[in-house]
PDB file of C-alpha atoms in Angstrom:
ATOM      1  CA  MET F   1     114.992 -69.138-157.566  1.00  0.00           C
ATOM      2  CA  PRO F   2     111.426 -70.089-155.944  1.00  0.00           C
ATOM      3  CA  VAL F   3     108.743 -71.410-157.478  1.00  0.00           C
ATOM      4  CA  THR F   4     106.338 -68.054-159.685  1.00  0.00           C
ATOM      5  CA  ASP F   5     103.679 -70.427-159.995  1.00  0.00           C
ATOM      6  CA  ALA F   6     101.905 -70.930-156.635  1.00  0.00           C
ATOM      7  CA  ALA F   7      99.905 -73.104-157.955  1.00  0.00           C
ATOM      8  CA  ALA F   8     102.968 -76.130-158.855  1.00  0.00           C
ATOM      9  CA  LEU F   9     104.010 -76.079-155.353  1.00  0.00           C
ATOM     10  CA  HIS F  10     101.051 -76.539-152.372  1.00  0.00           C
ATOM     11  CA  LEU F  11     101.698 -77.302-148.679  1.00  0.00           C
ATOM     12  CA  VAL F  12      98.720 -79.224-146.958  1.00  0.00           C
ATOM     13  CA  LEU F  13      99.118 -78.425-143.177  1.00  0.00           C
ATOM     14  CA  GLY F  14      97.510 -80.338-140.070  1.00  0.00           C
ATOM     15  CA  GLU F  15      95.825 -84.075-139.746  1.00  0.00           C
ATOM     16  CA  GLU F  16      92.044 -83.568-140.613  1.00  0.00           C
ATOM     17  CA  GLU F  17      91.599 -86.789-143.092  1.00  0.00           C
ATOM     18  CA  LEU F  18      88.661 -85.419-145.158  1.00  0.00           C
ATOM     19  CA  LEU F  19      90.062 -81.906-145.073  1.00  0.00           C
ATOM     20  CA  ILE F  20      93.418 -83.406-146.175  1.00  0.00           C
ATOM     21  CA  GLU F  21      91.530 -85.171-149.159  1.00  0.00           C
ATOM     22  CA  ARG F  22      89.735 -82.153-150.183  1.00  0.00           C
ATOM     23  CA  ALA F  23      93.084 -80.012-150.673  1.00  0.00           C
ATOM     24  CA  ILE F  24      94.119 -82.433-152.778  1.00  0.00           C
ATOM     25  CA  ARG F  25      91.522 -82.879-155.022  1.00  0.00           C
ATOM     26  CA  ALA F  26      91.228 -78.859-155.597  1.00  0.00           C
ATOM     27  CA  ALA F  27      94.792 -78.612-156.354  1.00  0.00           C
ATOM     28  CA  LEU F  28      94.115 -82.265-158.815  1.00  0.00           C
ATOM     29  CA  GLU F  29      90.610 -79.980-160.093  1.00  0.00           C
ATOM     30  CA  SER F  30      92.969 -77.186-160.865  1.00  0.00           C
ATOM     31  CA  ALA F  31      95.614 -78.939-162.553  1.00  0.00           C
ATOM     32  CA  ARG F  32      92.914 -80.552-164.761  1.00  0.00           C
ATOM     33  CA  SER F  33      91.743 -76.729-165.766  1.00  0.00           C
ATOM     34  CA  ALA F  34      94.736 -76.221-167.142  1.00  0.00           C
ATOM     35  CA  ASP F  35      95.529 -79.639-168.876  1.00  0.00           C
ATOM     36  CA  PRO F  36      92.306 -82.355-168.373  1.00  0.00           C
ATOM     37  CA  THR F  37      94.516 -85.160-168.803  1.00  0.00           C
ATOM     38  CA  ALA F  38      96.772 -84.824-165.444  1.00  0.00           C
ATOM     39  CA  ASP F  39      96.496 -87.386-163.227  1.00  0.00           C
ATOM     40  CA  LEU F  40      97.549 -87.898-159.808  1.00  0.00           C
ATOM     41  CA  THR F  41     100.129 -90.177-157.548  1.00  0.00           C
ATOM     42  CA  ARG F  42      99.777 -90.404-153.903  1.00  0.00           C
ATOM     43  CA  LEU F  43     102.580 -91.904-152.063  1.00  0.00           C
ATOM     44  CA  LYS F  44     103.545 -91.771-148.502  1.00  0.00           C
ATOM     45  CA  VAL F  45     107.156 -90.259-147.864  1.00  0.00           C
ATOM     46  CA  SER F  46     108.117 -93.256-146.625  1.00  0.00           C
ATOM     47  CA  GLU F  47     107.771 -94.907-149.824  1.00  0.00           C
ATOM     48  CA  LEU F  48     110.047 -92.300-151.919  1.00  0.00           C
ATOM     49  CA  THR F  49     113.683 -91.677-152.293  1.00  0.00           C
ATOM     50  CA  ALA F  50     115.439 -89.186-154.106  1.00  0.00           C
ATOM     51  CA  PRO F  51     115.489 -91.110-157.456  1.00  0.00           C
ATOM     52  CA  VAL F  52     111.998 -91.745-156.885  1.00  0.00           C
ATOM     53  CA  LEU F  53     110.890 -88.074-156.682  1.00  0.00           C
ATOM     54  CA  ALA F  54     113.602 -87.348-159.451  1.00  0.00           C
ATOM     55  CA  GLU F  55     111.391 -89.901-161.702  1.00  0.00           C
ATOM     56  CA  LEU F  56     108.161 -88.639-160.986  1.00  0.00           C
ATOM     57  CA  VAL F  57     108.889 -84.942-161.332  1.00  0.00           C
ATOM     58  CA  SER F  58     111.004 -84.727-164.260  1.00  0.00           C
ATOM     59  CA  PRO F  59     109.727 -83.640-167.691  1.00  0.00           C
ATOM     60  CA  SER F  60     107.559 -85.620-169.620  1.00  0.00           C
ATOM     61  CA  LEU F  61     108.212 -86.146-173.459  1.00  0.00           C
ATOM     62  CA  PHE F  62     104.730 -85.687-174.181  1.00  0.00           C
ATOM     63  CA  SER F  63     104.037 -82.746-171.739  1.00  0.00           C
ATOM     64  CA  GLU F  64     101.130 -84.113-169.382  1.00  0.00           C
ATOM     65  CA  GLY F  65     100.129 -82.618-166.745  1.00  0.00           C
ATOM     66  CA  ARG F  66     100.877 -84.073-162.864  1.00  0.00           C
ATOM     67  CA  VAL F  67      99.877 -83.834-159.265  1.00  0.00           C
ATOM     68  CA  ILE F  68     102.302 -85.623-157.293  1.00  0.00           C
ATOM     69  CA  ALA F  69     101.112 -85.834-153.510  1.00  0.00           C
ATOM     70  CA  ILE F  70     103.276 -86.725-150.361  1.00  0.00           C
ATOM     71  CA  ASP F  71     101.735 -87.948-147.649  1.00  0.00           C
ATOM     72  CA  GLY F  72     103.600 -87.590-144.251  1.00  0.00           C
ATOM     73  CA  ALA F  73     105.962 -85.245-145.025  1.00  0.00           C
ATOM     74  CA  GLN F  74     107.125 -84.512-141.016  1.00  0.00           C
ATOM     75  CA  ASP F  75     108.852 -87.679-140.683  1.00  0.00           C
ATOM     76  CA  ALA F  76     111.215 -86.985-144.286  1.00  0.00           C
ATOM     77  CA  SER F  77     114.831 -87.793-144.244  1.00  0.00           C
ATOM     78  CA  GLN F  78     117.434 -85.525-144.656  1.00  0.00           C
ATOM     79  CA  GLU F  79     117.639 -86.981-148.026  1.00  0.00           C
ATOM     80  CA  ILE F  80     114.077 -86.621-148.823  1.00  0.00           C
ATOM     81  CA  GLY F  81     114.202 -83.265-147.028  1.00  0.00           C
ATOM     82  CA  ASP F  82     117.336 -81.701-149.544  1.00  0.00           C
ATOM     83  CA  ALA F  83     115.806 -83.571-152.424  1.00  0.00           C
ATOM     84  CA  ILE F  84     112.350 -81.529-152.313  1.00  0.00           C
ATOM     85  CA  LEU F  85     113.552 -78.314-151.302  1.00  0.00           C
ATOM     86  CA  SER F  86     116.309 -78.878-154.461  1.00  0.00           C
ATOM     87  CA  TYR F  87     113.653 -79.696-157.156  1.00  0.00           C
ATOM     88  CA  VAL F  88     111.360 -76.582-155.764  1.00  0.00           C
ATOM     89  CA  LYS F  89     114.095 -74.250-156.860  1.00  0.00           C
ATOM     90  CA  ASP F  90     113.483 -75.270-160.336  1.00  0.00           C
ATOM     91  CA  PRO F  91     110.358 -77.212-160.686  1.00  0.00           C
ATOM     92  CA  ALA F  92     109.031 -78.778-164.007  1.00  0.00           C
ATOM     93  CA  ASP F  93     106.535 -76.889-166.401  1.00  0.00           C
ATOM     94  CA  GLY F  94     103.037 -79.103-165.892  1.00  0.00           C
ATOM     95  CA  VAL F  95     103.915 -80.712-162.850  1.00  0.00           C
ATOM     96  CA  VAL F  96     101.959 -80.122-159.503  1.00  0.00           C
ATOM     97  CA  LEU F  97     103.746 -80.642-155.943  1.00  0.00           C
ATOM     98  CA  VAL F  98     101.608 -81.282-153.041  1.00  0.00           C
ATOM     99  CA  ILE F  99     103.241 -81.735-149.649  1.00  0.00           C
ATOM    100  CA  VAL F 100     101.056 -83.241-147.037  1.00  0.00           C
ATOM    101  CA  HIS F 101     102.373 -82.125-143.434  1.00  0.00           C
ATOM    102  CA  THR F 102     100.993 -82.632-139.895  1.00  0.00           C
ATOM    103  CA  GLY F 103     102.760 -79.108-138.695  1.00  0.00           C
ATOM    104  CA  GLY F 104     104.966 -81.004-136.303  1.00  0.00           C
ATOM    105  CA  GLY F 105     107.906 -83.577-137.504  1.00  0.00           C
ATOM    106  CA  ARG F 106     109.672 -86.792-135.742  1.00  0.00           C
ATOM    107  CA  THR F 107     113.019 -85.657-138.185  1.00  0.00           C
ATOM    108  CA  LYS F 108     115.266 -82.189-138.107  1.00  0.00           C
ATOM    109  CA  ALA F 109     114.185 -82.097-142.123  1.00  0.00           C
ATOM    110  CA  GLY F 110     110.528 -83.256-141.446  1.00  0.00           C
ATOM    111  CA  LYS F 111     110.408 -80.094-139.250  1.00  0.00           C
ATOM    112  CA  ALA F 112     111.740 -77.704-141.116  1.00  0.00           C
ATOM    113  CA  LEU F 113     110.283 -78.670-144.237  1.00  0.00           C
ATOM    114  CA  PRO F 114     106.854 -76.325-144.140  1.00  0.00           C
ATOM    115  CA  ALA F 115     108.920 -73.338-143.330  1.00  0.00           C
ATOM    116  CA  ALA F 116     111.537 -73.877-146.035  1.00  0.00           C
ATOM    117  CA  LEU F 117     107.973 -74.121-148.589  1.00  0.00           C
ATOM    118  CA  ARG F 118     106.302 -71.091-147.438  1.00  0.00           C
ATOM    119  CA  LYS F 119     109.587 -69.272-148.072  1.00  0.00           C
ATOM    120  CA  ALA F 120     109.513 -71.041-151.532  1.00  0.00           C
ATOM    121  CA  GLY F 121     106.173 -69.701-152.275  1.00  0.00           C
ATOM    122  CA  ALA F 122     104.125 -72.530-151.559  1.00  0.00           C
ATOM    123  CA  GLN F 123     100.292 -72.163-151.797  1.00  0.00           C
ATOM    124  CA  VAL F 124      99.409 -73.244-148.209  1.00  0.00           C
ATOM    125  CA  VAL F 125      95.889 -74.989-147.115  1.00  0.00           C
ATOM    126  CA  GLU F 126      95.111 -75.699-143.535  1.00  0.00           C
ATOM    127  CA  CYS F 127      93.582 -78.665-142.214  1.00  0.00           C
ATOM    128  CA  PRO F 128      93.793 -78.740-138.880  1.00  0.00           C
ATOM    129  CA  LYS F 129      91.938 -81.292-136.654  1.00  0.00           C
ATOM    130  CA  ILE F 130      88.574 -80.324-135.879  1.00  0.00           C
ATOM    131  CA  THR F 131      87.990 -81.764-132.152  1.00  0.00           C
ATOM    132  CA  LYS F 132      86.609 -79.097-130.157  1.00  0.00           C
ATOM    133  CA  PRO F 133      82.501 -78.711-130.407  1.00  0.00           C
ATOM    134  CA  ALA F 134      82.471 -74.848-131.536  1.00  0.00           C
ATOM    135  CA  GLU F 135      85.172 -76.417-134.658  1.00  0.00           C
ATOM    136  CA  ARG F 136      82.633 -79.001-135.524  1.00  0.00           C
ATOM    137  CA  GLU F 137      79.512 -76.255-135.199  1.00  0.00           C
ATOM    138  CA  ALA F 138      81.705 -73.996-137.668  1.00  0.00           C
ATOM    139  CA  PHE F 139      82.159 -76.696-140.060  1.00  0.00           C
ATOM    140  CA  VAL F 140      78.242 -77.964-140.268  1.00  0.00           C
ATOM    141  CA  ARG F 141      77.756 -73.665-141.051  1.00  0.00           C
ATOM    142  CA  ASN F 142      80.413 -73.708-143.536  1.00  0.00           C
ATOM    143  CA  GLU F 143      79.333 -77.153-145.220  1.00  0.00           C
ATOM    144  CA  VAL F 144      75.726 -75.805-145.691  1.00  0.00           C
ATOM    145  CA  ARG F 145      76.902 -72.382-146.872  1.00  0.00           C
ATOM    146  CA  GLN F 146      79.198 -74.235-149.263  1.00  0.00           C
ATOM    147  CA  ALA F 147      76.196 -76.222-150.598  1.00  0.00           C
ATOM    148  CA  GLY F 148      74.369 -72.683-150.977  1.00  0.00           C
ATOM    149  CA  GLY F 149      72.183 -72.660-148.181  1.00  0.00           C
ATOM    150  CA  LYS F 150      71.910 -71.139-144.763  1.00  0.00           C
ATOM    151  CA  ILE F 151      71.780 -72.685-141.368  1.00  0.00           C
ATOM    152  CA  ASP F 152      70.604 -71.387-137.742  1.00  0.00           C
ATOM    153  CA  ALA F 153      71.894 -72.170-134.511  1.00  0.00           C
ATOM    154  CA  ALA F 154      68.886 -74.246-133.280  1.00  0.00           C
ATOM    155  CA  GLY F 155      69.519 -76.063-136.814  1.00  0.00           C
ATOM    156  CA  VAL F 156      73.242 -76.596-136.354  1.00  0.00           C
ATOM    157  CA  MET F 157      72.683 -78.221-132.529  1.00  0.00           C
ATOM    158  CA  ALA F 158      70.036 -80.785-134.095  1.00  0.00           C
ATOM    159  CA  LEU F 159      72.357 -81.568-136.945  1.00  0.00           C
ATOM    160  CA  LEU F 160      75.130 -82.050-134.442  1.00  0.00           C
ATOM    161  CA  ASP F 161      73.005 -84.259-132.263  1.00  0.00           C
ATOM    162  CA  SER F 162      71.142 -86.282-135.214  1.00  0.00           C
ATOM    163  CA  VAL F 163      74.373 -87.156-137.079  1.00  0.00           C
ATOM    164  CA  GLY F 164      77.435 -87.502-134.456  1.00  0.00           C
ATOM    165  CA  SER F 165      80.696 -86.232-134.851  1.00  0.00           C
ATOM    166  CA  ASP F 166      81.972 -87.622-137.933  1.00  0.00           C
ATOM    167  CA  LEU F 167      82.700 -85.006-140.812  1.00  0.00           C
ATOM    168  CA  ARG F 168      81.829 -87.118-143.854  1.00  0.00           C
ATOM    169  CA  GLU F 169      78.283 -87.778-142.221  1.00  0.00           C
ATOM    170  CA  LEU F 170      78.245 -84.183-141.248  1.00  0.00           C
ATOM    171  CA  SER F 171      78.790 -82.802-144.895  1.00  0.00           C
ATOM    172  CA  SER F 172      77.067 -85.154-146.193  1.00  0.00           C
ATOM    173  CA  ALA F 173      73.535 -84.614-144.451  1.00  0.00           C
ATOM    174  CA  ALA F 174      74.204 -80.850-144.689  1.00  0.00           C
ATOM    175  CA  THR F 175      74.437 -81.490-148.144  1.00  0.00           C
ATOM    176  CA  GLN F 176      71.239 -83.547-148.588  1.00  0.00           C
ATOM    177  CA  LEU F 177      69.234 -81.026-146.463  1.00  0.00           C
ATOM    178  CA  VAL F 178      70.086 -77.635-148.468  1.00  0.00           C
ATOM    179  CA  ALA F 179      69.016 -79.874-151.572  1.00  0.00           C
ATOM    180  CA  ASP F 180      65.961 -81.212-149.640  1.00  0.00           C
ATOM    181  CA  SER F 181      65.094 -77.582-147.816  1.00  0.00           C
ATOM    182  CA  GLY F 182      65.925 -75.422-150.600  1.00  0.00           C
ATOM    183  CA  GLY F 183      68.822 -73.934-148.978  1.00  0.00           C
ATOM    184  CA  LYS F 184      67.016 -73.146-145.483  1.00  0.00           C
ATOM    185  CA  VAL F 185      68.009 -75.436-142.907  1.00  0.00           C
ATOM    186  CA  ASP F 186      66.340 -74.996-139.074  1.00  0.00           C
ATOM    187  CA  GLU F 187      65.606 -77.530-136.723  1.00  0.00           C
ATOM    188  CA  GLN F 188      62.288 -78.840-138.372  1.00  0.00           C
ATOM    189  CA  ALA F 189      64.480 -79.846-141.221  1.00  0.00           C
ATOM    190  CA  VAL F 190      67.116 -81.725-139.622  1.00  0.00           C
ATOM    191  CA  ARG F 191      64.220 -83.729-137.724  1.00  0.00           C
ATOM    192  CA  ARG F 192      62.191 -83.967-140.762  1.00  0.00           C
ATOM    193  CA  TYR F 193      65.477 -85.504-142.598  1.00  0.00           C
ATOM    194  CA  HIS F 194      66.177 -87.636-140.069  1.00  0.00           C
ATOM    195  CA  ARG F 195      63.122 -89.068-138.744  1.00  0.00           C
ATOM    196  CA  GLY F 196      63.569 -92.676-138.191  1.00  0.00           C
ATOM    197  CA  ARG F 197      67.130 -92.721-138.839  1.00  0.00           C
ATOM    198  CA  ALA F 198      67.895 -90.215-135.995  1.00  0.00           C
ATOM    199  CA  ASP F 199      66.307 -92.042-133.300  1.00  0.00           C
ATOM    200  CA  VAL F 200      68.909 -95.004-134.185  1.00  0.00           C
ATOM    201  CA  THR F 201      72.222 -93.225-133.987  1.00  0.00           C
ATOM    202  CA  GLY F 202      74.827 -93.782-131.393  1.00  0.00           C
ATOM    203  CA  PHE F 203      73.709 -90.865-129.479  1.00  0.00           C
ATOM    204  CA  ALA F 204      70.042 -91.485-129.238  1.00  0.00           C
ATOM    205  CA  VAL F 205      71.438 -95.465-128.020  1.00  0.00           C
ATOM    206  CA  ALA F 206      73.261 -93.298-125.246  1.00  0.00           C
ATOM    207  CA  GLU F 207      70.816 -91.200-124.733  1.00  0.00           C
ATOM    208  CA  LYS F 208      68.399 -94.019-123.444  1.00  0.00           C
ATOM    209  CA  ALA F 209      71.226 -96.297-121.785  1.00  0.00           C
ATOM    210  CA  VAL F 210      72.341 -93.620-119.759  1.00  0.00           C
ATOM    211  CA  SER F 211      68.964 -92.553-118.215  1.00  0.00           C
ATOM    212  CA  GLY F 212      68.152 -95.997-117.140  1.00  0.00           C
ATOM    213  CA  ASP F 213      66.075 -97.354-120.054  1.00  0.00           C
ATOM    214  CA  ARG F 214      67.222-100.777-120.441  1.00  0.00           C
ATOM    215  CA  ALA F 215      64.461-102.135-122.812  1.00  0.00           C
ATOM    216  CA  ALA F 216      64.421 -98.805-124.879  1.00  0.00           C
ATOM    217  CA  ALA F 217      68.446 -98.946-124.918  1.00  0.00           C
ATOM    218  CA  LEU F 218      68.083-102.744-125.743  1.00  0.00           C
ATOM    219  CA  GLU F 219      65.718-102.187-128.880  1.00  0.00           C
ATOM    220  CA  SER F 220      67.728 -98.806-130.310  1.00  0.00           C
ATOM    221  CA  VAL F 221      70.742-100.550-130.339  1.00  0.00           C
ATOM    222  CA  ARG F 222      69.866-103.703-132.012  1.00  0.00           C
ATOM    223  CA  TRP F 223      67.868-101.557-134.411  1.00  0.00           C
ATOM    224  CA  ALA F 224      70.500 -99.670-134.676  1.00  0.00           C
ATOM    225  CA  MET F 225      72.634-102.548-135.600  1.00  0.00           C
ATOM    226  CA  GLN F 226      70.348-104.094-137.886  1.00  0.00           C
ATOM    227  CA  ILE F 227      70.294-100.533-140.399  1.00  0.00           C
ATOM    228  CA  GLY F 228      74.813-100.631-140.053  1.00  0.00           C
ATOM    229  CA  VAL F 229      75.344 -97.984-137.648  1.00  0.00           C
ATOM    230  CA  PRO F 230      79.070 -98.823-136.889  1.00  0.00           C
ATOM    231  CA  HIS F 231      80.023-100.235-133.495  1.00  0.00           C
ATOM    232  CA  VAL F 232      82.010 -97.693-133.315  1.00  0.00           C
ATOM    233  CA  LEU F 233      80.421 -94.935-133.349  1.00  0.00           C
ATOM    234  CA  VAL F 234      77.710 -96.518-131.075  1.00  0.00           C
ATOM    235  CA  ALA F 235      80.547 -97.075-128.481  1.00  0.00           C
ATOM    236  CA  ASP F 236      82.029 -93.817-129.225  1.00  0.00           C
ATOM    237  CA  ALA F 237      78.356 -91.722-128.603  1.00  0.00           C
ATOM    238  CA  LEU F 238      78.362 -94.247-125.314  1.00  0.00           C
ATOM    239  CA  ALA F 239      81.978 -92.825-123.888  1.00  0.00           C
ATOM    240  CA  ASP F 240      80.913 -89.312-125.094  1.00  0.00           C
ATOM    241  CA  ALA F 241      77.570 -89.179-123.008  1.00  0.00           C
ATOM    242  CA  VAL F 242      79.066 -91.147-119.726  1.00  0.00           C
ATOM    243  CA  ARG F 243      81.790 -88.398-119.532  1.00  0.00           C
ATOM    244  CA  THR F 244      79.655 -85.831-120.160  1.00  0.00           C
ATOM    245  CA  ILE F 245      77.591 -86.465-117.254  1.00  0.00           C
ATOM    246  CA  ALA F 246      80.907 -87.255-115.040  1.00  0.00           C
ATOM    247  CA  ARG F 247      82.151 -83.704-116.543  1.00  0.00           C
ATOM    248  CA  VAL F 248      78.948 -82.278-115.321  1.00  0.00           C
ATOM    249  CA  ALA F 249      78.153 -84.191-112.349  1.00  0.00           C
ATOM    250  CA  GLY F 250      81.728 -83.046-111.135  1.00  0.00           C
ATOM    251  CA  ALA F 251      81.329 -79.260-111.805  1.00  0.00           C
ATOM    252  CA  GLY F 252      78.024 -78.830-109.444  1.00  0.00           C
ATOM    253  CA  ARG F 253      74.809 -76.851-110.672  1.00  0.00           C
ATOM    254  CA  GLY F 254      75.154 -73.597-112.503  1.00  0.00           C
ATOM    255  CA  ASN F 255      74.321 -71.584-115.477  1.00  0.00           C
ATOM    256  CA  PRO F 256      75.275 -73.804-118.567  1.00  0.00           C
ATOM    257  CA  ASN F 257      76.224 -70.579-120.301  1.00  0.00           C
ATOM    258  CA  SER F 258      78.431 -69.782-117.418  1.00  0.00           C
ATOM    259  CA  MET F 259      80.006 -73.183-117.101  1.00  0.00           C
ATOM    260  CA  ALA F 260      80.644 -73.914-121.163  1.00  0.00           C
ATOM    261  CA  GLY F 261      84.139 -71.884-121.136  1.00  0.00           C
ATOM    262  CA  GLU F 262      85.060 -74.194-117.797  1.00  0.00           C
ATOM    263  CA  LEU F 263      83.952 -76.891-118.897  1.00  0.00           C
ATOM    264  CA  GLY F 264      84.812 -76.734-122.664  1.00  0.00           C
ATOM    265  CA  MET F 265      81.179 -77.730-123.569  1.00  0.00           C
ATOM    266  CA  PRO F 266      78.157 -75.433-125.353  1.00  0.00           C
ATOM    267  CA  PRO F 267      75.858 -74.712-122.813  1.00  0.00           C
ATOM    268  CA  TRP F 268      73.282 -76.952-124.385  1.00  0.00           C
ATOM    269  CA  LYS F 269      75.168 -79.786-124.087  1.00  0.00           C
ATOM    270  CA  ILE F 270      76.108 -78.990-120.461  1.00  0.00           C
ATOM    271  CA  ARG F 271      72.367 -78.350-119.686  1.00  0.00           C
ATOM    272  CA  LYS F 272      71.298 -81.470-120.832  1.00  0.00           C
ATOM    273  CA  ALA F 273      73.662 -83.621-118.728  1.00  0.00           C
ATOM    274  CA  GLN F 274      72.158 -81.533-116.171  1.00  0.00           C
ATOM    275  CA  GLY F 275      69.416 -83.231-116.787  1.00  0.00           C
ATOM    276  CA  GLN F 276      71.077 -86.502-117.102  1.00  0.00           C
ATOM    277  CA  VAL F 277      72.343 -86.391-114.127  1.00  0.00           C
ATOM    278  CA  ARG F 278      69.999 -86.648-111.548  1.00  0.00           C
ATOM    279  CA  GLY F 279      70.134 -90.559-110.354  1.00  0.00           C
ATOM    280  CA  TRP F 280      73.681 -90.831-111.077  1.00  0.00           C
ATOM    281  CA  GLY F 281      76.357 -91.437-108.198  1.00  0.00           C
ATOM    282  CA  ALA F 282      80.183 -91.845-108.065  1.00  0.00           C
ATOM    283  CA  ASP F 283      79.890 -95.556-107.835  1.00  0.00           C
ATOM    284  CA  GLY F 284      77.498 -95.845-110.652  1.00  0.00           C
ATOM    285  CA  LEU F 285      79.572 -93.124-112.487  1.00  0.00           C
ATOM    286  CA  ALA F 286      82.831 -94.964-112.263  1.00  0.00           C
ATOM    287  CA  ASP F 287      81.819 -98.438-113.096  1.00  0.00           C
ATOM    288  CA  ALA F 288      80.204 -96.863-116.644  1.00  0.00           C
ATOM    289  CA  MET F 289      83.575 -95.125-117.041  1.00  0.00           C
ATOM    290  CA  ARG F 290      85.226 -99.143-116.740  1.00  0.00           C
ATOM    291  CA  ILE F 291      82.268-100.702-119.193  1.00  0.00           C
ATOM    292  CA  VAL F 292      82.703 -98.013-122.197  1.00  0.00           C
ATOM    293  CA  ALA F 293      86.432 -97.756-121.371  1.00  0.00           C
ATOM    294  CA  LYS F 294      86.722-101.637-121.987  1.00  0.00           C
ATOM    295  CA  LEU F 295      83.669-101.194-124.906  1.00  0.00           C
ATOM    296  CA  ASN F 296      86.339 -98.809-127.052  1.00  0.00           C
ATOM    297  CA  ALA F 297      88.841-101.926-127.253  1.00  0.00           C
ATOM    298  CA  GLU F 298      86.180-104.636-127.951  1.00  0.00           C
ATOM    299  CA  VAL F 299      84.536-102.942-130.824  1.00  0.00           C
ATOM    300  CA  LYS F 300      88.058-102.177-132.117  1.00  0.00           C
ATOM    301  CA  GLY F 301      88.726-105.630-132.379  1.00  0.00           C
ATOM    302  CA  ALA F 302      89.464-107.085-129.011  1.00  0.00           C
ATOM    303  CA  ALA F 303      85.330-108.843-128.802  1.00  0.00           C
ATOM    304  CA  ALA F 304      85.070-111.840-131.030  1.00  0.00           C
ATOM    305  CA  ASP F 305      81.138-110.640-131.300  1.00  0.00           C
ATOM    306  CA  PRO F 306      81.228-106.383-131.198  1.00  0.00           C
ATOM    307  CA  ASP F 307      77.244-106.968-131.534  1.00  0.00           C
ATOM    308  CA  TYR F 308      76.814-108.642-128.023  1.00  0.00           C
ATOM    309  CA  ALA F 309      79.442-106.518-126.878  1.00  0.00           C
ATOM    310  CA  LEU F 310      77.555-103.667-127.520  1.00  0.00           C
ATOM    311  CA  GLU F 311      74.446-105.488-126.141  1.00  0.00           C
ATOM    312  CA  ARG F 312      76.038-105.838-122.924  1.00  0.00           C
ATOM    313  CA  ALA F 313      77.326-102.293-122.056  1.00  0.00           C
ATOM    314  CA  VAL F 314      74.287-101.031-123.021  1.00  0.00           C
ATOM    315  CA  LEU F 315      72.508-103.132-120.252  1.00  0.00           C
ATOM    316  CA  GLU F 316      75.348-102.381-118.001  1.00  0.00           C
ATOM    317  CA  ILE F 317      75.535 -98.718-117.906  1.00  0.00           C
ATOM    318  CA  ALA F 318      71.780 -98.133-117.766  1.00  0.00           C
ATOM    319  CA  ALA F 319      72.206-100.689-114.256  1.00  0.00           C
ATOM    320  CA  ALA F 320      74.727 -98.922-113.584  1.00  0.00           C
ATOM    321  CA  LYS F 321      72.319 -95.771-112.950  1.00  0.00           C
ATOM    322  CA  ASP F 322      70.657 -95.154-109.499  1.00  0.00           C
ATOM    323  CA  ARG F 323      74.001 -97.557-108.412  1.00  0.00           C
ATOM    324  CA  ARG F 324      75.000 -95.462-104.939  1.00  0.00           C
TER     325      ARG F 324
END
């Protein structure tokens, strides 16, 4: 028979790690509401065999609660896929099984699991990768709402501009802002909270670099490194700024609102890039694109000294402006 208690079987679909972790934690908290001693075992499907799964989900002598989370189920072998589906037909009391799956699959058994688990009565949690600007904006609004606050459109834009695209940082900032502002988050609240900090984010470094202000860009990147802003975040911000200017320059002049759909960017970002594009020529943009591509590899291990690599890249990008 299919699982009759949906809470005993969870299907977590998607690739957004923060949302996946939250889904697993929610399953554990739900299990602990019924049994405070319930614990979590999390393992990859590649580490699993049918006997190991059988042992993990077998009835306990002392009937303590357990949450078993299996990651990477899209790669399940036929043996493991069959073992999972066999178990969910007759689940053990006190055991919560969480199957984490990207939604795709490289194996026949892996591809078939989501549909079979849905049919078996799994509680499904969607965790799609958040990549589009509109999705990040919705994420920020939801984080503020979950924390008990409200945020206006200008506040959302200010928070994204100050923090960047990292979901963990956005979540942390949103929660803190609600606490600090009494629940009403607007642009002024964001600017107050991030005063000093916002000026040294990767996006602030990038803004100074693409403006051609070498001295300000170098000062900003050195301060960012001093307070521990990750190299990868600064490199990502530089790449995003250069690519955005290149795309907006290629699209020509126009109304940001009407260009938003074509470029896949919010109007405010297009408007900002239209102001930055002046002074950038085709040769300079081509050079800047090569610089950020090289930097991406350097901050991920190719460079012996990532601090030097960042400083050099910032100066080279600033110098590339006005190059025709």
